[in-house]
JSON list of C-alpha atoms and ligand atoms in Angstrom, two decimals:
[
{"chain": "A", "resi": 1373, "resn": "TYR", "atom": "CA", "xyz": [-102.06, -22.86, -85.17]},
{"chain": "A", "resi": 1374, "resn": "LYS", "atom": "CA", "xyz": [-102.33, -21.99, -81.56]},
{"chain": "A", "resi": 1375, "resn": "ASP", "atom": "CA", "xyz": [-98.90, -21.32, -81.52]},
{"chain": "A", "resi": 1376, "resn": "ASP", "atom": "CA", "xyz": [-98.27, -19.54, -84.80]},
{"chain": "A", "resi": 1377, "resn": "SER", "atom": "CA", "xyz": [-100.96, -17.02, -83.82]},
{"chain": "A", "resi": 1378, "resn": "MET", "atom": "CA", "xyz": [-99.82, -16.58, -80.49]},
{"chain": "A", "resi": 1379, "resn": "ARG", "atom": "CA", "xyz": [-95.90, -16.26, -81.53]},
{"chain": "A", "resi": 1380, "resn": "SER", "atom": "CA", "xyz": [-97.43, -13.30, -84.06]},
{"chain": "A", "resi": 1381, "resn": "SER", "atom": "CA", "xyz": [-99.13, -11.66, -81.58]},
{"chain": "A", "resi": 1382, "resn": "ILE", "atom": "CA", "xyz": [-96.04, -11.34, -79.46]},
{"chain": "A", "resi": 1383, "resn": "ARG", "atom": "CA", "xyz": [-94.06, -10.21, -82.45]},
{"chain": "A", "resi": 1384, "resn": "GLU", "atom": "CA", "xyz": [-96.53, -7.78, -83.30]},
{"chain": "A", "resi": 1385, "resn": "ARG", "atom": "CA", "xyz": [-96.31, -6.15, -80.03]},
{"chain": "A", "resi": 1386, "resn": "MET", "atom": "CA", "xyz": [-92.76, -6.23, -79.64]},
{"chain": "A", "resi": 1387, "resn": "ARG", "atom": "CA", "xyz": [-92.34, -4.49, -83.05]},
{"chain": "A", "resi": 1388, "resn": "TYR", "atom": "CA", "xyz": [-94.74, -1.74, -82.25]},
{"chain": "A", "resi": 1389, "resn": "LEU", "atom": "CA", "xyz": [-93.27, -0.80, -78.82]},
{"chain": "A", "resi": 1390, "resn": "ARG", "atom": "CA", "xyz": [-90.74, 1.70, -79.06]},
{"chain": "A", "resi": 1391, "resn": "VAL", "atom": "CA", "xyz": [-87.16, 2.12, -77.09]},
{"chain": "A", "resi": 1392, "resn": "GLY", "atom": "CA", "xyz": [-88.07, 5.47, -76.26]},
{"chain": "A", "resi": 1393, "resn": "ASP", "atom": "CA", "xyz": [-91.08, 4.28, -74.07]},
{"chain": "A", "resi": 1394, "resn": "PHE", "atom": "CA", "xyz": [-89.00, 1.86, -72.11]},
{"chain": "A", "resi": 1395, "resn": "LYS", "atom": "CA", "xyz": [-85.65, 3.00, -71.69]},
{"chain": "A", "resi": 1396, "resn": "SER", "atom": "CA", "xyz": [-84.11, 4.03, -68.12]},
{"chain": "A", "resi": 1397, "resn": "VAL", "atom": "CA", "xyz": [-82.16, 7.25, -67.52]},
{"chain": "A", "resi": 1398, "resn": "ALA", "atom": "CA", "xyz": [-78.70, 7.39, -68.35]},
{"chain": "A", "resi": 1399, "resn": "SER", "atom": "CA", "xyz": [-76.13, 6.93, -65.82]},
{"chain": "A", "resi": 1400, "resn": "SER", "atom": "CA", "xyz": [-73.34, 8.75, -67.62]},
{"chain": "A", "resi": 1401, "resn": "VAL", "atom": "CA", "xyz": [-69.88, 9.68, -66.28]},
{"chain": "A", "resi": 1402, "resn": "LYS", "atom": "CA", "xyz": [-67.09, 12.23, -67.88]},
{"chain": "A", "resi": 1403, "resn": "GLU", "atom": "CA", "xyz": [-64.25, 10.17, -69.56]},
{"chain": "A", "resi": 1404, "resn": "SER", "atom": "CA", "xyz": [-61.76, 12.30, -67.17]},
{"chain": "A", "resi": 1405, "resn": "ILE", "atom": "CA", "xyz": [-63.20, 10.38, -64.00]},
{"chain": "A", "resi": 1406, "resn": "THR", "atom": "CA", "xyz": [-60.81, 7.58, -62.39]},
{"chain": "A", "resi": 1407, "resn": "ILE", "atom": "CA", "xyz": [-61.52, 4.12, -62.54]},
{"chain": "A", "resi": 1408, "resn": "TYR", "atom": "CA", "xyz": [-62.16, 4.32, -59.04]},
{"chain": "A", "resi": 1409, "resn": "ASP", "atom": "CA", "xyz": [-64.51, 7.01, -59.00]},
{"chain": "A", "resi": 1410, "resn": "ALA", "atom": "CA", "xyz": [-66.25, 4.83, -61.80]},
{"chain": "A", "resi": 1411, "resn": "VAL", "atom": "CA", "xyz": [-66.62, 1.86, -59.33]},
{"chain": "A", "resi": 1412, "resn": "VAL", "atom": "CA", "xyz": [-68.12, 4.26, -56.86]},
{"chain": "A", "resi": 1413, "resn": "ALA", "atom": "CA", "xyz": [-70.43, 5.63, -59.37]},
{"chain": "A", "resi": 1414, "resn": "MET", "atom": "CA", "xyz": [-71.55, 2.07, -60.49]},
{"chain": "A", "resi": 1415, "resn": "PHE", "atom": "CA", "xyz": [-72.68, 1.68, -56.86]},
{"chain": "A", "resi": 1416, "resn": "THR", "atom": "CA", "xyz": [-74.16, 4.60, -56.34]},
{"chain": "A", "resi": 1417, "resn": "ASN", "atom": "CA", "xyz": [-76.38, 4.68, -59.57]},
{"chain": "A", "resi": 1418, "resn": "ASN", "atom": "CA", "xyz": [-76.72, 0.58, -59.28]},
{"chain": "A", "resi": 1419, "resn": "VAL", "atom": "CA", "xyz": [-75.61, -0.08, -62.80]},
{"chain": "A", "resi": 1420, "resn": "GLY", "atom": "CA", "xyz": [-73.23, -2.63, -64.03]},
{"chain": "A", "resi": 1421, "resn": "SER", "atom": "CA", "xyz": [-71.76, -0.31, -66.64]},
{"chain": "A", "resi": 1422, "resn": "LEU", "atom": "CA", "xyz": [-71.25, 3.38, -67.54]},
{"chain": "A", "resi": 1423, "resn": "ILE", "atom": "CA", "xyz": [-71.89, 5.19, -70.60]},
{"chain": "A", "resi": 1424, "resn": "VAL", "atom": "CA", "xyz": [-69.05, 7.70, -70.94]},
{"chain": "A", "resi": 1425, "resn": "VAL", "atom": "CA", "xyz": [-69.56, 11.15, -72.36]},
{"chain": "A", "resi": 1426, "resn": "GLY", "atom": "CA", "xyz": [-67.65, 14.20, -73.42]},
{"chain": "A", "resi": 1427, "resn": "GLN", "atom": "CA", "xyz": [-68.19, 17.99, -72.58]},
{"chain": "A", "resi": 1428, "resn": "GLU", "atom": "CA", "xyz": [-71.53, 18.14, -74.31]},
{"chain": "A", "resi": 1429, "resn": "ARG", "atom": "CA", "xyz": [-72.80, 14.82, -73.20]},
{"chain": "A", "resi": 1430, "resn": "GLU", "atom": "CA", "xyz": [-71.79, 13.50, -76.57]},
{"chain": "A", "resi": 1431, "resn": "LEU", "atom": "CA", "xyz": [-71.06, 9.98, -76.47]},
{"chain": "A", "resi": 1432, "resn": "ARG", "atom": "CA", "xyz": [-67.56, 8.57, -76.15]},
{"chain": "A", "resi": 1433, "resn": "GLY", "atom": "CA", "xyz": [-67.63, 5.17, -74.82]},
{"chain": "A", "resi": 1434, "resn": "MET", "atom": "CA", "xyz": [-68.85, 2.50, -72.59]},
{"chain": "A", "resi": 1435, "resn": "VAL", "atom": "CA", "xyz": [-67.34, 0.95, -69.51]},
{"chain": "A", "resi": 1436, "resn": "SER", "atom": "CA", "xyz": [-68.57, -2.28, -67.93]},
{"chain": "A", "resi": 1437, "resn": "ARG", "atom": "CA", "xyz": [-67.78, -4.45, -64.97]},
{"chain": "A", "resi": 1438, "resn": "LYS", "atom": "CA", "xyz": [-65.37, -6.75, -66.76]},
{"chain": "A", "resi": 1439, "resn": "ASP", "atom": "CA", "xyz": [-63.47, -3.77, -67.94]},
{"chain": "A", "resi": 1440, "resn": "ILE", "atom": "CA", "xyz": [-62.75, -2.83, -64.39]},
{"chain": "A", "resi": 1441, "resn": "LEU", "atom": "CA", "xyz": [-62.15, -6.04, -63.31]},
{"chain": "A", "resi": 1442, "resn": "LYS", "atom": "CA", "xyz": [-59.48, -6.41, -65.74]},
{"chain": "A", "resi": 1443, "resn": "ALA", "atom": "CA", "xyz": [-57.76, -3.18, -64.99]},
{"chain": "A", "resi": 1444, "resn": "SER", "atom": "CA", "xyz": [-57.64, -4.34, -61.35]},
{"chain": "A", "resi": 1445, "resn": "LEU", "atom": "CA", "xyz": [-55.62, -7.48, -62.38]},
{"chain": "A", "resi": 1446, "resn": "GLY", "atom": "CA", "xyz": [-52.86, -5.52, -63.44]},
{"chain": "A", "resi": 1447, "resn": "LYS", "atom": "CA", "xyz": [-50.79, -2.69, -61.89]},
{"chain": "A", "resi": 1448, "resn": "THR", "atom": "CA", "xyz": [-53.15, -0.05, -63.07]},
{"chain": "A", "resi": 1449, "resn": "GLU", "atom": "CA", "xyz": [-53.26, 2.89, -60.56]},
{"chain": "A", "resi": 1450, "resn": "LEU", "atom": "CA", "xyz": [-57.15, 2.63, -60.03]},
{"chain": "A", "resi": 1451, "resn": "GLN", "atom": "CA", "xyz": [-57.16, 6.19, -58.25]},
{"chain": "A", "resi": 1452, "resn": "GLN", "atom": "CA", "xyz": [-55.03, 7.66, -61.12]},
{"chain": "A", "resi": 1453, "resn": "VAL", "atom": "CA", "xyz": [-55.81, 6.29, -64.43]},
{"chain": "A", "resi": 1454, "resn": "PRO", "atom": "CA", "xyz": [-58.83, 7.98, -66.25]},
{"chain": "A", "resi": 1455, "resn": "ILE", "atom": "CA", "xyz": [-61.61, 5.83, -67.49]},
{"chain": "A", "resi": 1456, "resn": "SER", "atom": "CA", "xyz": [-61.18, 6.80, -71.04]},
{"chain": "A", "resi": 1457, "resn": "VAL", "atom": "CA", "xyz": [-57.74, 4.23, -70.88]},
{"chain": "A", "resi": 1458, "resn": "ILE", "atom": "CA", "xyz": [-59.99, 1.23, -70.09]},
{"chain": "A", "resi": 1459, "resn": "MET", "atom": "CA", "xyz": [-63.23, 2.01, -72.18]},
{"chain": "A", "resi": 1460, "resn": "THR", "atom": "CA", "xyz": [-64.75, 0.56, -75.09]},
{"chain": "A", "resi": 1461, "resn": "ARG", "atom": "CA", "xyz": [-64.74, 3.90, -77.37]},
{"chain": "A", "resi": 1462, "resn": "MET", "atom": "CA", "xyz": [-66.49, 5.34, -80.37]},
{"chain": "A", "resi": 1463, "resn": "PRO", "atom": "CA", "xyz": [-67.05, 4.22, -83.13]},
{"chain": "A", "resi": 1464, "resn": "ASN", "atom": "CA", "xyz": [-66.99, 0.81, -81.68]},
{"chain": "A", "resi": 1465, "resn": "ILE", "atom": "CA", "xyz": [-70.22, 1.35, -79.51]},
{"chain": "A", "resi": 1466, "resn": "ILE", "atom": "CA", "xyz": [-73.53, -0.29, -80.23]},
{"chain": "A", "resi": 1467, "resn": "MET", "atom": "CA", "xyz": [-76.53, 2.19, -79.87]},
{"chain": "A", "resi": 1468, "resn": "ALA", "atom": "CA", "xyz": [-80.30, 2.00, -79.64]},
{"chain": "A", "resi": 1469, "resn": "TYR", "atom": "CA", "xyz": [-82.46, 5.03, -80.77]},
{"chain": "A", "resi": 1470, "resn": "SER", "atom": "CA", "xyz": [-85.56, 6.35, -79.27]},
{"chain": "A", "resi": 1471, "resn": "ASP", "atom": "CA", "xyz": [-87.92, 5.54, -82.24]},
{"chain": "A", "resi": 1472, "resn": "GLU", "atom": "CA", "xyz": [-86.37, 2.17, -82.69]},
{"chain": "A", "resi": 1473, "resn": "SER", "atom": "CA", "xyz": [-88.59, -1.10, -81.93]},
{"chain": "A", "resi": 1474, "resn": "VAL", "atom": "CA", "xyz": [-87.69, -2.78, -78.48]},
{"chain": "A", "resi": 1475, "resn": "MET", "atom": "CA", "xyz": [-87.21, -6.19, -80.50]},
{"chain": "A", "resi": 1476, "resn": "GLU", "atom": "CA", "xyz": [-84.43, -4.69, -82.54]},
{"chain": "A", "resi": 1477, "resn": "ALA", "atom": "CA", "xyz": [-82.76, -3.17, -79.18]},
{"chain": "A", "resi": 1478, "resn": "ALA", "atom": "CA", "xyz": [-83.13, -6.49, -77.80]},
{"chain": "A", "resi": 1479, "resn": "HIS", "atom": "CA", "xyz": [-81.77, -8.04, -80.49]},
{"chain": "A", "resi": 1480, "resn": "LYS", "atom": "CA", "xyz": [-78.81, -5.97, -80.80]},
{"chain": "A", "resi": 1481, "resn": "LEU", "atom": "CA", "xyz": [-78.06, -7.13, -77.08]},
{"chain": "A", "resi": 1482, "resn": "VAL", "atom": "CA", "xyz": [-78.33, -10.81, -78.07]},
{"chain": "A", "resi": 1483, "resn": "ARG", "atom": "CA", "xyz": [-75.99, -10.15, -81.10]},
{"chain": "A", "resi": 1484, "resn": "HIS", "atom": "CA", "xyz": [-73.33, -8.43, -79.50]},
{"chain": "A", "resi": 1485, "resn": "GLN", "atom": "CA", "xyz": [-73.57, -10.15, -76.33]},
{"chain": "A", "resi": 1486, "resn": "ILE", "atom": "CA", "xyz": [-73.66, -6.94, -74.29]},
{"chain": "A", "resi": 1487, "resn": "ASP", "atom": "CA", "xyz": [-75.73, -5.84, -71.13]},
{"chain": "A", "resi": 1488, "resn": "SER", "atom": "CA", "xyz": [-76.70, -2.26, -72.23]},
{"chain": "A", "resi": 1489, "resn": "LEU", "atom": "CA", "xyz": [-77.13, 0.03, -75.09]},
{"chain": "A", "resi": 1490, "resn": "PRO", "atom": "CA", "xyz": [-76.69, 3.78, -74.63]},
{"chain": "A", "resi": 1491, "resn": "VAL", "atom": "CA", "xyz": [-80.05, 5.38, -76.42]},
{"chain": "A", "resi": 1492, "resn": "VAL", "atom": "CA", "xyz": [-78.91, 8.40, -78.62]},
{"chain": "A", "resi": 1493, "resn": "ASP", "atom": "CA", "xyz": [-80.27, 11.24, -80.64]},
{"chain": "A", "resi": 1494, "resn": "ILE", "atom": "CA", "xyz": [-78.20, 12.05, -83.63]},
{"chain": "A", "resi": 1495, "resn": "LEU", "atom": "CA", "xyz": [-77.38, 15.63, -84.19]},
{"chain": "A", "resi": 1496, "resn": "ILE", "atom": "CA", "xyz": [-75.76, 17.31, -86.98]},
{"chain": "A", "resi": 1497, "resn": "ASP", "atom": "CA", "xyz": [-73.68, 20.42, -85.90]},
{"chain": "A", "resi": 1498, "resn": "GLU", "atom": "CA", "xyz": [-72.89, 23.48, -87.96]},
{"chain": "A", "resi": 1499, "resn": "THR", "atom": "CA", "xyz": [-69.78, 22.16, -89.43]},
{"chain": "A", "resi": 1500, "resn": "GLY", "atom": "CA", "xyz": [-71.67, 19.15, -90.65]},
{"chain": "A", "resi": 1501, "resn": "ASN", "atom": "CA", "xyz": [-70.47, 16.85, -87.91]},
{"chain": "A", "resi": 1502, "resn": "GLU", "atom": "CA", "xyz": [-72.61, 14.16, -86.45]},
{"chain": "A", "resi": 1503, "resn": "ARG", "atom": "CA", "xyz": [-72.94, 14.06, -82.71]},
{"chain": "A", "resi": 1504, "resn": "CYS", "atom": "CA", "xyz": [-74.64, 11.35, -80.53]},
{"chain": "A", "resi": 1505, "resn": "ASP", "atom": "CA", "xyz": [-76.34, 12.96, -77.69]},
{"chain": "A", "resi": 1506, "resn": "VAL", "atom": "CA", "xyz": [-76.95, 10.46, -74.80]},
{"chain": "A", "resi": 1507, "resn": "VAL", "atom": "CA", "xyz": [-80.65, 10.53, -74.02]},
{"chain": "A", "resi": 1508, "resn": "GLY", "atom": "CA", "xyz": [-81.06, 7.12, -71.95]},
{"chain": "A", "resi": 1509, "resn": "ARG", "atom": "CA", "xyz": [-79.92, 3.54, -71.88]},
{"chain": "A", "resi": 1510, "resn": "PHE", "atom": "CA", "xyz": [-81.71, 0.31, -72.88]},
{"chain": "A", "resi": 1511, "resn": "THR", "atom": "CA", "xyz": [-80.67, -2.77, -70.88]},
{"chain": "A", "resi": 1512, "resn": "LYS", "atom": "CA", "xyz": [-81.38, -6.54, -70.31]},
{"chain": "A", "resi": 1513, "resn": "THR", "atom": "CA", "xyz": [-83.34, -5.34, -67.27]},
{"chain": "A", "resi": 1514, "resn": "ASN", "atom": "CA", "xyz": [-85.44, -3.20, -69.49]},
{"chain": "A", "resi": 1515, "resn": "VAL", "atom": "CA", "xyz": [-86.10, -6.54, -71.47]},
{"chain": "A", "resi": 1516, "resn": "ALA", "atom": "CA", "xyz": [-86.67, -8.55, -68.62]},
{"chain": "A", "resi": 1517, "resn": "ASN", "atom": "CA", "xyz": [-89.35, -6.02, -67.16]},
{"chain": "A", "resi": 1518, "resn": "LEU", "atom": "CA", "xyz": [-91.08, -5.81, -70.65]},
{"chain": "A", "resi": 1519, "resn": "PHE", "atom": "CA", "xyz": [-91.18, -9.79, -70.65]},
{"chain": "A", "resi": 1520, "resn": "VAL", "atom": "CA", "xyz": [-92.93, -9.68, -67.26]},
{"chain": "A", "resi": 1521, "resn": "GLU", "atom": "CA", "xyz": [-95.25, -6.76, -68.21]},
{"chain": "A", "resi": 1522, "resn": "LEU", "atom": "CA", "xyz": [-96.29, -8.51, -71.49]},
{"chain": "A", "resi": 1523, "resn": "GLY", "atom": "CA", "xyz": [-96.88, -11.75, -69.75]},
{"chain": "A", "resi": 1524, "resn": "TYR", "atom": "CA", "xyz": [-99.28, -10.36, -67.25]},
{"chain": "B", "resi": 892, "resn": "ADP", "atom": "P1", "xyz": [-69.89, -7.13, -68.55]},
{"chain": "B", "resi": 892, "resn": "ADP", "atom": "O1", "xyz": [-68.39, -6.78, -68.63]},
{"chain": "B", "resi": 892, "resn": "ADP", "atom": "O2", "xyz": [-70.05, -6.81, -67.00]},
{"chain": "B", "resi": 892, "resn": "ADP", "atom": "O3", "xyz": [-69.95, -8.66, -68.84]},
{"chain": "B", "resi": 892, "resn": "ADP", "atom": "P2", "xyz": [-71.09, -6.27, -70.83]},
{"chain": "B", "resi": 892, "resn": "ADP", "atom": "O4", "xyz": [-71.08, -7.74, -71.18]},
{"chain": "B", "resi": 892, "resn": "ADP", "atom": "O5", "xyz": [-72.02, -5.31, -71.28]},
{"chain": "B", "resi": 892, "resn": "ADP", "atom": "O6", "xyz": [-70.79, -6.13, -69.48]},
{"chain": "B", "resi": 892, "resn": "ADP", "atom": "O7", "xyz": [-69.56, -5.83, -71.56]},
{"chain": "B", "resi": 892, "resn": "ADP", "atom": "C1", "xyz": [-68.81, -6.56, -72.40]},
{"chain": "B", "resi": 892, "resn": "ADP", "atom": "C2", "xyz": [-67.87, -5.63, -73.10]},
{"chain": "B", "resi": 892, "resn": "ADP", "atom": "O8", "xyz": [-68.38, -5.05, -74.14]},
{"chain": "B", "resi": 892, "resn": "ADP", "atom": "C3", "xyz": [-66.69, -4.61, -72.17]},
{"chain": "B", "resi": 892, "resn": "ADP", "atom": "O9", "xyz": [-65.59, -4.47, -72.77]},
{"chain": "B", "resi": 892, "resn": "ADP", "atom": "C4", "xyz": [-67.53, -3.27, -72.52]},
{"chain": "B", "resi": 892, "resn": "ADP", "atom": "O10", "xyz": [-66.76, -2.25, -72.45]},
{"chain": "B", "resi": 892, "resn": "ADP", "atom": "C5", "xyz": [-68.22, -3.79, -73.84]},
{"chain": "B", "resi": 892, "resn": "ADP", "atom": "N1", "xyz": [-69.49, -2.89, -74.11]},
{"chain": "B", "resi": 892, "resn": "ADP", "atom": "C6", "xyz": [-70.45, -2.71, -73.00]},
{"chain": "B", "resi": 892, "resn": "ADP", "atom": "N2", "xyz": [-71.55, -2.16, -73.75]},
{"chain": "B", "resi": 892, "resn": "ADP", "atom": "C7", "xyz": [-71.26, -1.89, -75.11]},
{"chain": "B", "resi": 892, "resn": "ADP", "atom": "C8", "xyz": [-71.99, -1.33, -76.47]},
{"chain": "B", "resi": 892, "resn": "ADP", "atom": "N3", "xyz": [-73.21, -0.82, -76.00]},
{"chain": "B", "resi": 892, "resn": "ADP", "atom": "N4", "xyz": [-71.51, -1.46, -77.47]},
{"chain": "B", "resi": 892, "resn": "ADP", "atom": "C9", "xyz": [-70.05, -1.85, -77.48]},
{"chain": "B", "resi": 892, "resn": "ADP", "atom": "N5", "xyz": [-69.20, -2.44, -76.48]},
{"chain": "B", "resi": 892, "resn": "ADP", "atom": "C10", "xyz": [-69.67, -2.54, -75.24]}
]
């Protein structure tokens, strides 16, 4: 009985908490930067993956550490080739939304075996096209921080 009630109280809190209140700033880069500059951006922003955006900050893709390691194995000119060549691109990007529960977002990280999700607002332009405006990122680190916060 005790286990069940504890489990349901944790579940309640995880469902009540919103991604928008726990997300981090989006460390985003333009798709035209080189793979070399993406490595520099990972170090300066202290992140393991970068959100790739277009001219209007709309989501275009994601580049992770492993994408860069893979490119480094071949003959790719890291100082010439843009990250758009090696990124995982839309529409294959798994996203989170500010009003989504942290439980749902954490489940996406686990289910898809990825480290981070771009947090987006979906905007509809004049011509009726959908655009994903990047407003942050939600990562395994956010989940670990939250876990510690809930435990104290
Ligand atoms: P790492 O490569 O450092 O292990 P990830 O596990 O996050 O980092 O990335 C694994 C693969 O999934 C990479 O090819 C990356 O481009 C891709 N990826 C990362 N984040 C996402 C996402 N939110 N949606 C879809 N694919 C992603």
